[in-house]
Amino acid sequence: MSPFHITRTLPAAGSVTALRIDVLDGLTSKHKTLPPKWFYDARGSQLFEDICELPEYYPTRTERALLTSHAGHIAAATGARTLCELGSGTSQKTRILLDAMPRLHTYVPVDVSESAITQARQTLLRDRADLRIHAVIGDFTPPFDLPDTPGPRLTAFLGSTIGNLLPGERAEFLAAIRSQMAHEDALLLGMDLVKDEAQMVNAYSDAAGITSEFNKNVLAVINRELRADFDPDAFSHVALWNGDYERVEMRLRSRTAQTVRIPALDLVVDFAEGEDLRTETSAKFREEAVRSELAVAGMTLTHWWTDPHRLYALALVVPTPDPTAH
């Protein structure tokens, strides 16, 4: 049996269909929005890799350092035979966990990008010939199903991607994860923490302008896939702190009054001068609030690792025991 297997939960045309729905819903809303997942075509993925190396962007290097310091603890605490990673990308940081789990049986990378899965496969099959890889090309937003693999299972959701979910979406996501967990399974979350406002905002508005390019790439995706006529230069990249919701928001602000046509949707969209199109929210977290959200989903926080400056945290989570179970 081959050590590599792929399951497709996203049909070949599924991504374009989902894009059409998201663009139609988001651009006809009172406050215009687009989901951040549409940043990530090949160019957007490369831009994000570049962002991760920027001096302003602390989350990636801080999370990598925490994984390096605590991968052995995570492996010992979970005894995982399967590692599932949601939004795995090219699985670069995951290799820190894989190296700490020599007895791991199966790795399950889940990502919408087939090219990222393929790139990860080539490296992992070379470095871990003993490891079975069951890749899932699909979305990790509910409802979703993970393949049946040996337990205990550790599900990793890194990069503070959970912060891109709005509170209601986050609750639905955690409930979906909990519904698939056996009593011996665990969840590992990477979470960006509330800190100095300037430091948080600067991570999304770098001096080199790479994040601005990344933000505007969503317009290039819509132009290409839906034959739209967005002019990226007609929008300014904006990053700001929303203290009411404790999140950084990325927006594209229209420089002038303009009209955008999207023929594939038979849609005409008017933008007023100074009008914002919100493209990403990135919630920042506090430990006690995280414990409360997990409790509602039926899970318990068992380990909370932070860096010396308390910029970022890794949270290890297990199902809350059912007191009525026998």
mmCIF file of C-alpha atoms in Angstrom:
data_model
loop_
_atom_site.group_PDB
_atom_site.id
_atom_site.type_symbol
_atom_site.label_atom_id
_atom_site.label_comp_id
_atom_site.label_asym_id
_atom_site.label_seq_id
_atom_site.Cartn_x
_atom_site.Cartn_y
_atom_site.Cartn_z
ATOM 1 C CA MET A 1 0.000 0.000 0.000
ATOM 2 C CA SER A 2 1.318 3.443 -0.926
ATOM 3 C CA PRO A 3 2.279 5.647 2.033
ATOM 4 C CA PHE A 4 0.533 8.582 0.319
ATOM 5 C CA HIS A 5 -3.211 8.933 -0.241
ATOM 6 C CA ILE A 6 -5.393 11.890 -1.240
ATOM 7 C CA THR A 7 -9.028 12.548 -0.425
ATOM 8 C CA ARG A 8 -10.748 15.396 -2.244
ATOM 9 C CA THR A 9 -13.605 17.044 -0.400
ATOM 10 C CA LEU A 10 -13.391 20.099 -2.663
ATOM 11 C CA PRO A 11 -14.571 19.385 -6.242
ATOM 12 C CA ALA A 12 -12.442 20.597 -9.124
ATOM 13 C CA ALA A 13 -14.849 23.476 -9.736
ATOM 14 C CA GLY A 14 -15.671 23.867 -6.073
ATOM 15 C CA SER A 15 -13.253 26.686 -5.363
ATOM 16 C CA VAL A 16 -14.608 28.858 -8.182
ATOM 17 C CA THR A 17 -18.175 28.186 -7.065
ATOM 18 C CA ALA A 18 -17.286 29.130 -3.492
ATOM 19 C CA LEU A 19 -15.520 32.269 -4.736
ATOM 20 C CA ARG A 20 -18.620 33.308 -6.684
ATOM 21 C CA ILE A 21 -20.800 32.876 -3.599
ATOM 22 C CA ASP A 22 -18.408 34.751 -1.320
ATOM 23 C CA VAL A 23 -17.908 37.649 -3.726
ATOM 24 C CA LEU A 24 -21.623 38.013 -4.392
ATOM 25 C CA ASP A 25 -22.506 37.904 -0.687
ATOM 26 C CA GLY A 26 -19.619 40.079 0.447
ATOM 27 C CA LEU A 27 -19.825 42.838 -2.159
ATOM 28 C CA THR A 28 -23.605 43.233 -1.947
ATOM 29 C CA SER A 29 -23.589 43.555 1.855
ATOM 30 C CA LYS A 30 -24.084 46.934 3.539
ATOM 31 C CA HIS A 31 -20.492 46.773 4.793
ATOM 32 C CA LYS A 32 -18.457 45.145 2.035
ATOM 33 C CA THR A 33 -16.283 42.149 2.998
ATOM 34 C CA LEU A 34 -14.307 39.308 1.429
ATOM 35 C CA PRO A 35 -12.974 36.176 3.200
ATOM 36 C CA PRO A 36 -9.185 36.067 3.603
ATOM 37 C CA LYS A 37 -8.889 32.579 2.092
ATOM 38 C CA TRP A 38 -9.034 34.172 -1.373
ATOM 39 C CA PHE A 39 -5.631 35.808 -0.878
ATOM 40 C CA TYR A 40 -3.993 32.437 -1.434
ATOM 41 C CA ASP A 41 -3.441 31.683 -5.074
ATOM 42 C CA ALA A 42 0.161 30.860 -6.057
ATOM 43 C CA ARG A 43 1.235 34.503 -5.910
ATOM 44 C CA GLY A 44 -0.625 35.153 -2.669
ATOM 45 C CA SER A 45 0.942 32.102 -1.031
ATOM 46 C CA GLN A 46 4.403 33.311 -2.011
ATOM 47 C CA LEU A 47 3.654 36.808 -0.721
ATOM 48 C CA PHE A 48 2.570 35.338 2.603
ATOM 49 C CA GLU A 49 5.807 33.344 2.803
ATOM 50 C CA ASP A 50 7.623 36.655 2.279
ATOM 51 C CA ILE A 51 5.535 38.321 4.995
ATOM 52 C CA CYS A 52 6.523 35.608 7.467
ATOM 53 C CA GLU A 53 10.170 36.661 7.084
ATOM 54 C CA LEU A 54 9.535 40.372 7.689
ATOM 55 C CA PRO A 55 10.919 41.965 10.873
ATOM 56 C CA GLU A 56 7.480 43.358 11.729
ATOM 57 C CA TYR A 57 5.730 39.993 11.457
ATOM 58 C CA TYR A 58 6.462 38.329 14.799
ATOM 59 C CA PRO A 59 3.767 35.546 14.829
ATOM 60 C CA THR A 60 5.538 33.036 12.554
ATOM 61 C CA ARG A 61 8.980 33.161 14.158
ATOM 62 C CA THR A 62 7.504 33.261 17.676
ATOM 63 C CA GLU A 63 5.284 30.247 16.997
ATOM 64 C CA ARG A 64 8.207 28.370 15.430
ATOM 65 C CA ALA A 65 10.328 29.027 18.546
ATOM 66 C CA LEU A 66 7.525 27.818 20.815
ATOM 67 C CA LEU A 67 7.090 24.645 18.754
ATOM 68 C CA THR A 68 10.824 23.998 18.882
ATOM 69 C CA SER A 69 10.839 24.422 22.676
ATOM 70 C CA HIS A 70 7.724 22.379 23.409
ATOM 71 C CA ALA A 71 7.350 19.784 20.631
ATOM 72 C CA GLY A 72 8.695 17.086 22.947
ATOM 73 C CA HIS A 73 6.190 18.033 25.657
ATOM 74 C CA ILE A 74 3.359 18.000 23.115
ATOM 75 C CA ALA A 75 4.370 14.577 21.825
ATOM 76 C CA ALA A 76 4.644 13.153 25.356
ATOM 77 C CA ALA A 77 1.366 14.686 26.543
ATOM 78 C CA THR A 78 -0.676 13.450 23.580
ATOM 79 C CA GLY A 79 0.945 10.145 22.619
ATOM 80 C CA ALA A 80 -0.406 10.906 19.156
ATOM 81 C CA ARG A 81 -0.374 8.226 16.454
ATOM 82 C CA THR A 82 -2.036 10.583 13.961
ATOM 83 C CA LEU A 83 -1.266 14.260 13.415
ATOM 84 C CA CYS A 84 -3.931 16.217 11.500
ATOM 85 C CA GLU A 85 -3.042 19.740 10.430
ATOM 86 C CA LEU A 86 -5.756 22.130 9.289
ATOM 87 C CA GLY A 87 -4.588 24.705 6.758
ATOM 88 C CA SER A 88 -1.290 22.871 6.445
ATOM 89 C CA GLY A 89 0.186 24.805 3.514
ATOM 90 C CA THR A 90 3.630 23.363 2.775
ATOM 91 C CA SER A 91 3.846 21.854 6.289
ATOM 92 C CA GLN A 92 7.083 23.672 7.139
ATOM 93 C CA LYS A 93 6.420 24.334 10.832
ATOM 94 C CA THR A 94 4.748 20.963 11.194
ATOM 95 C CA ARG A 95 8.066 19.242 10.621
ATOM 96 C CA ILE A 96 9.112 20.418 14.070
ATOM 97 C CA LEU A 97 6.261 18.336 15.508
ATOM 98 C CA LEU A 98 6.917 15.428 13.168
ATOM 99 C CA ASP A 99 10.553 15.277 14.238
ATOM 100 C CA ALA A 100 9.422 15.020 17.872
ATOM 101 C CA MET A 101 7.056 12.124 17.059
ATOM 102 C CA PRO A 102 9.172 9.231 15.742
ATOM 103 C CA ARG A 103 6.353 6.734 16.468
ATOM 104 C CA LEU A 104 3.750 8.719 14.539
ATOM 105 C CA HIS A 105 1.760 6.489 12.169
ATOM 106 C CA THR A 106 -0.131 8.940 9.929
ATOM 107 C CA TYR A 107 0.032 12.604 8.987
ATOM 108 C CA VAL A 108 -3.145 14.236 7.634
ATOM 109 C CA PRO A 109 -2.501 17.628 5.988
ATOM 110 C CA VAL A 110 -5.714 19.504 5.123
ATOM 111 C CA ASP A 111 -5.524 22.416 2.684
ATOM 112 C CA VAL A 112 -7.457 23.922 -0.225
ATOM 113 C CA SER A 113 -4.214 24.226 -2.219
ATOM 114 C CA GLU A 114 -3.274 21.065 -4.097
ATOM 115 C CA SER A 115 0.086 22.587 -5.055
ATOM 116 C CA ALA A 116 0.952 23.134 -1.378
ATOM 117 C CA ILE A 117 0.001 19.530 -0.571
ATOM 118 C CA THR A 118 2.138 18.266 -3.455
ATOM 119 C CA GLN A 119 5.124 20.323 -2.337
ATOM 120 C CA ALA A 120 4.818 19.031 1.214
ATOM 121 C CA ARG A 121 4.452 15.460 -0.026
ATOM 122 C CA GLN A 122 7.752 15.518 -1.899
ATOM 123 C CA THR A 123 9.705 16.628 1.152
ATOM 124 C CA LEU A 124 7.896 14.473 3.699
ATOM 125 C CA LEU A 125 8.137 11.257 1.699
ATOM 126 C CA ARG A 126 11.866 11.857 1.400
ATOM 127 C CA ASP A 127 12.437 12.725 5.075
ATOM 128 C CA ARG A 128 9.911 10.357 6.695
ATOM 129 C CA ALA A 129 9.612 7.287 4.493
ATOM 130 C CA ASP A 130 8.002 5.438 7.429
ATOM 131 C CA LEU A 131 5.121 7.897 7.684
ATOM 132 C CA ARG A 132 1.748 7.352 6.022
ATOM 133 C CA ILE A 133 0.337 10.581 4.586
ATOM 134 C CA HIS A 134 -3.397 10.932 4.003
ATOM 135 C CA ALA A 135 -3.827 14.362 2.451
ATOM 136 C CA VAL A 136 -7.200 16.080 2.274
ATOM 137 C CA ILE A 137 -7.705 18.729 -0.384
ATOM 138 C CA GLY A 138 -10.583 20.705 1.028
ATOM 139 C CA ASP A 139 -11.798 23.414 3.361
ATOM 140 C CA PHE A 140 -11.536 23.102 7.144
ATOM 141 C CA THR A 141 -14.583 25.242 7.885
ATOM 142 C CA PRO A 142 -17.607 23.279 9.152
ATOM 143 C CA PRO A 143 -18.979 20.920 8.179
ATOM 144 C CA PHE A 144 -15.889 18.820 7.485
ATOM 145 C CA ASP A 145 -14.798 15.246 8.084
ATOM 146 C CA LEU A 146 -11.338 13.937 8.847
ATOM 147 C CA PRO A 147 -10.289 10.490 7.609
ATOM 148 C CA ASP A 148 -10.455 7.482 9.916
ATOM 149 C CA THR A 149 -6.896 7.077 11.204
ATOM 150 C CA PRO A 150 -5.257 5.484 14.268
ATOM 151 C CA GLY A 151 -5.645 7.249 17.618
ATOM 152 C CA PRO A 152 -4.793 9.050 19.678
ATOM 153 C CA ARG A 153 -5.098 11.929 17.223
ATOM 154 C CA LEU A 154 -3.621 15.392 17.585
ATOM 155 C CA THR A 155 -5.256 18.089 15.444
ATOM 156 C CA ALA A 156 -3.055 21.155 14.910
ATOM 157 C CA PHE A 157 -4.431 24.542 13.861
ATOM 158 C CA LEU A 158 -1.438 26.850 13.772
ATOM 159 C CA GLY A 159 -0.522 30.342 12.583
ATOM 160 C CA SER A 160 -3.295 31.932 14.677
ATOM 161 C CA THR A 161 -5.580 31.167 11.747
ATOM 162 C CA ILE A 162 -8.343 30.677 14.299
ATOM 163 C CA GLY A 163 -8.199 34.452 14.735
ATOM 164 C CA ASN A 164 -9.518 34.877 11.173
ATOM 165 C CA LEU A 165 -12.838 33.411 12.296
ATOM 166 C CA LEU A 166 -15.515 35.686 13.712
ATOM 167 C CA PRO A 167 -16.801 34.694 17.185
ATOM 168 C CA GLY A 168 -19.805 32.775 15.845
ATOM 169 C CA GLU A 169 -17.665 31.024 13.227
ATOM 170 C CA ARG A 170 -15.094 30.199 15.912
ATOM 171 C CA ALA A 171 -17.746 28.621 18.120
ATOM 172 C CA GLU A 172 -19.029 26.546 15.196
ATOM 173 C CA PHE A 173 -15.486 25.484 14.298
ATOM 174 C CA LEU A 174 -14.608 24.397 17.859
ATOM 175 C CA ALA A 175 -17.881 22.480 18.147
ATOM 176 C CA ALA A 176 -17.113 20.678 14.869
ATOM 177 C CA ILE A 177 -13.643 19.741 16.092
ATOM 178 C CA ARG A 178 -15.036 18.516 19.419
ATOM 179 C CA SER A 179 -17.628 16.346 17.654
ATOM 180 C CA GLN A 180 -14.828 14.372 15.983
ATOM 181 C CA MET A 181 -12.610 13.945 19.037
ATOM 182 C CA ALA A 182 -12.339 10.687 20.956
ATOM 183 C CA HIS A 183 -11.599 10.968 24.665
ATOM 184 C CA GLU A 184 -7.845 10.440 24.112
ATOM 185 C CA ASP A 185 -7.519 13.010 21.294
ATOM 186 C CA ALA A 186 -6.148 16.541 21.578
ATOM 187 C CA LEU A 187 -6.148 19.887 19.768
ATOM 188 C CA LEU A 188 -3.139 22.211 19.415
ATOM 189 C CA LEU A 189 -3.901 25.870 18.718
ATOM 190 C CA GLY A 190 -1.498 28.678 17.813
ATOM 191 C CA MET A 191 -2.917 31.975 19.100
ATOM 192 C CA ASP A 192 -1.738 35.569 18.808
ATOM 193 C CA LEU A 193 -2.170 37.471 22.088
ATOM 194 C CA VAL A 194 -3.438 40.960 22.938
ATOM 195 C CA LYS A 195 -0.447 43.272 23.374
ATOM 196 C CA ASP A 196 0.811 46.725 22.430
ATOM 197 C CA GLU A 197 -1.479 48.138 19.729
ATOM 198 C CA ALA A 198 1.312 49.511 17.532
ATOM 199 C CA GLN A 199 3.145 46.191 17.496
ATOM 200 C CA MET A 200 -0.007 44.333 16.455
ATOM 201 C CA VAL A 201 -0.918 46.786 13.688
ATOM 202 C CA ASN A 202 2.635 47.031 12.318
ATOM 203 C CA ALA A 203 2.642 43.273 11.750
ATOM 204 C CA TYR A 204 -0.066 43.887 9.116
ATOM 205 C CA SER A 205 1.376 47.053 7.597
ATOM 206 C CA ASP A 206 5.084 46.519 6.920
ATOM 207 C CA ALA A 207 7.433 49.222 5.713
ATOM 208 C CA ALA A 208 8.320 47.266 2.549
ATOM 209 C CA GLY A 209 4.678 47.179 1.415
ATOM 210 C CA ILE A 210 4.521 43.409 0.980
ATOM 211 C CA THR A 211 1.352 43.100 3.082
ATOM 212 C CA SER A 212 -0.249 45.762 0.886
ATOM 213 C CA GLU A 213 0.509 43.623 -2.186
ATOM 214 C CA PHE A 214 -0.849 40.571 -0.386
ATOM 215 C CA ASN A 215 -4.060 42.386 0.545
ATOM 216 C CA LYS A 216 -4.616 43.630 -3.001
ATOM 217 C CA ASN A 217 -3.981 40.144 -4.407
ATOM 218 C CA VAL A 218 -7.570 39.227 -3.591
ATOM 219 C CA LEU A 219 -8.618 41.725 -6.273
ATOM 220 C CA ALA A 220 -6.292 40.037 -8.783
ATOM 221 C CA VAL A 221 -7.885 36.669 -7.950
ATOM 222 C CA ILE A 222 -11.384 38.058 -8.575
ATOM 223 C CA ASN A 223 -10.258 39.734 -11.801
ATOM 224 C CA ARG A 224 -8.795 36.483 -13.098
ATOM 225 C CA GLU A 225 -11.476 34.035 -11.966
ATOM 226 C CA LEU A 226 -14.599 36.184 -12.385
ATOM 227 C CA ARG A 227 -13.460 38.564 -15.195
ATOM 228 C CA ALA A 228 -13.789 41.593 -12.923
ATOM 229 C CA ASP A 229 -12.134 44.937 -13.644
ATOM 230 C CA PHE A 230 -10.804 45.924 -10.215
ATOM 231 C CA ASP A 231 -7.914 48.383 -10.401
ATOM 232 C CA PRO A 232 -5.722 47.484 -7.395
ATOM 233 C CA ASP A 233 -4.032 50.891 -7.569
ATOM 234 C CA ALA A 234 -7.419 52.510 -6.938
ATOM 235 C CA PHE A 235 -7.406 51.060 -3.410
ATOM 236 C CA SER A 236 -5.175 51.731 -0.412
ATOM 237 C CA HIS A 237 -4.122 49.059 2.056
ATOM 238 C CA VAL A 238 -5.299 49.828 5.600
ATOM 239 C CA ALA A 239 -4.581 47.958 8.849
ATOM 240 C CA LEU A 240 -6.180 49.105 12.083
ATOM 241 C CA TRP A 241 -6.940 47.936 15.621
ATOM 242 C CA ASN A 242 -10.601 47.405 16.524
ATOM 243 C CA GLY A 243 -10.529 47.631 20.313
ATOM 244 C CA ASP A 244 -14.206 46.770 20.723
ATOM 245 C CA TYR A 245 -13.592 43.300 19.272
ATOM 246 C CA GLU A 246 -9.869 43.060 20.106
ATOM 247 C CA ARG A 247 -8.822 42.325 16.556
ATOM 248 C CA VAL A 248 -6.678 43.758 13.785
ATOM 249 C CA GLU A 249 -8.608 44.400 10.590
ATOM 250 C CA MET A 250 -7.182 44.635 7.086
ATOM 251 C CA ARG A 251 -9.153 46.701 4.630
ATOM 252 C CA LEU A 252 -8.919 48.020 1.101
ATOM 253 C CA ARG A 253 -9.995 51.668 0.999
ATOM 254 C CA SER A 254 -11.298 53.141 -2.222
ATOM 255 C CA ARG A 255 -9.179 56.156 -3.219
ATOM 256 C CA THR A 256 -12.022 57.641 -5.244
ATOM 257 C CA ALA A 257 -15.644 57.070 -6.201
ATOM 258 C CA GLN A 258 -15.562 54.198 -8.673
ATOM 259 C CA THR A 259 -17.590 51.418 -10.263
ATOM 260 C CA VAL A 260 -16.359 47.832 -10.588
ATOM 261 C CA ARG A 261 -17.908 45.337 -13.002
ATOM 262 C CA ILE A 262 -17.879 41.575 -12.431
ATOM 263 C CA PRO A 263 -19.311 39.981 -15.611
ATOM 264 C CA ALA A 264 -19.218 36.402 -14.316
ATOM 265 C CA LEU A 265 -21.719 37.435 -11.644
ATOM 266 C CA ASP A 266 -23.594 39.971 -13.780
ATOM 267 C CA LEU A 267 -22.749 42.370 -10.955
ATOM 268 C CA VAL A 268 -21.907 46.072 -10.819
ATOM 269 C CA VAL A 269 -20.449 47.355 -7.537
ATOM 270 C CA ASP A 270 -20.166 51.030 -6.618
ATOM 271 C CA PHE A 271 -17.544 52.263 -4.150
ATOM 272 C CA ALA A 272 -17.706 55.700 -2.569
ATOM 273 C CA GLU A 273 -14.516 57.641 -2.040
ATOM 274 C CA GLY A 274 -13.015 56.437 1.263
ATOM 275 C CA GLU A 275 -15.277 53.373 1.456
ATOM 276 C CA ASP A 276 -13.686 50.283 3.008
ATOM 277 C CA LEU A 277 -13.753 46.681 1.832
ATOM 278 C CA ARG A 278 -12.789 44.483 4.806
ATOM 279 C CA THR A 279 -10.611 41.580 3.703
ATOM 280 C CA GLU A 280 -9.389 40.060 6.978
ATOM 281 C CA THR A 281 -9.983 40.099 10.698
ATOM 282 C CA SER A 282 -7.306 38.749 13.013
ATOM 283 C CA ALA A 283 -8.564 38.347 16.560
ATOM 284 C CA LYS A 284 -6.067 38.526 19.417
ATOM 285 C CA PHE A 285 -6.603 36.383 22.479
ATOM 286 C CA ARG A 286 -6.455 36.352 26.290
ATOM 287 C CA GLU A 287 -6.053 33.111 28.209
ATOM 288 C CA GLU A 288 -9.195 33.362 30.325
ATOM 289 C CA ALA A 289 -11.376 34.186 27.321
ATOM 290 C CA VAL A 290 -9.890 31.204 25.468
ATOM 291 C CA ARG A 291 -10.715 28.925 28.408
ATOM 292 C CA SER A 292 -14.314 30.170 28.338
ATOM 293 C CA GLU A 293 -14.747 29.615 24.594
ATOM 294 C CA LEU A 294 -13.308 26.120 24.870
ATOM 295 C CA ALA A 295 -15.557 25.258 27.806
ATOM 296 C CA VAL A 296 -18.640 26.165 25.774
ATOM 297 C CA ALA A 297 -17.408 23.774 23.058
ATOM 298 C CA GLY A 298 -16.873 20.958 25.586
ATOM 299 C CA MET A 299 -13.080 21.198 25.748
ATOM 300 C CA THR A 300 -10.508 21.947 28.435
ATOM 301 C CA LEU A 301 -7.218 23.819 28.170
ATOM 302 C CA THR A 302 -4.458 21.706 29.724
ATOM 303 C CA HIS A 303 -1.257 23.514 28.629
ATOM 304 C CA TRP A 304 -0.642 27.179 27.795
ATOM 305 C CA TRP A 305 2.862 27.972 26.540
ATOM 306 C CA THR A 306 3.928 31.565 25.818
ATOM 307 C CA ASP A 307 7.158 33.266 24.827
ATOM 308 C CA PRO A 308 9.006 35.515 27.330
ATOM 309 C CA HIS A 309 7.355 38.656 25.917
ATOM 310 C CA ARG A 310 3.867 37.103 25.899
ATOM 311 C CA LEU A 311 3.361 37.835 22.223
ATOM 312 C CA TYR A 312 1.954 34.452 21.273
ATOM 313 C CA ALA A 313 0.704 31.211 22.787
ATOM 314 C CA LEU A 314 0.408 27.526 22.029
ATOM 315 C CA ALA A 315 -2.649 25.979 23.647
ATOM 316 C CA LEU A 316 -3.063 22.224 24.115
ATOM 317 C CA VAL A 317 -6.705 21.228 24.492
ATOM 318 C CA VAL A 318 -8.517 17.983 25.335
ATOM 319 C CA PRO A 319 -12.190 16.965 25.458
ATOM 320 C CA THR A 320 -13.845 17.767 28.761
ATOM 321 C CA PRO A 321 -14.795 14.485 30.453
ATOM 322 C CA ASP A 322 -18.503 13.755 30.561
ATOM 323 C CA PRO A 323 -19.409 13.375 34.258
ATOM 324 C CA THR A 324 -22.401 11.205 33.304
ATOM 325 C CA ALA A 325 -20.288 8.732 31.311
ATOM 326 C CA HIS A 326 -19.579 5.336 32.877
#
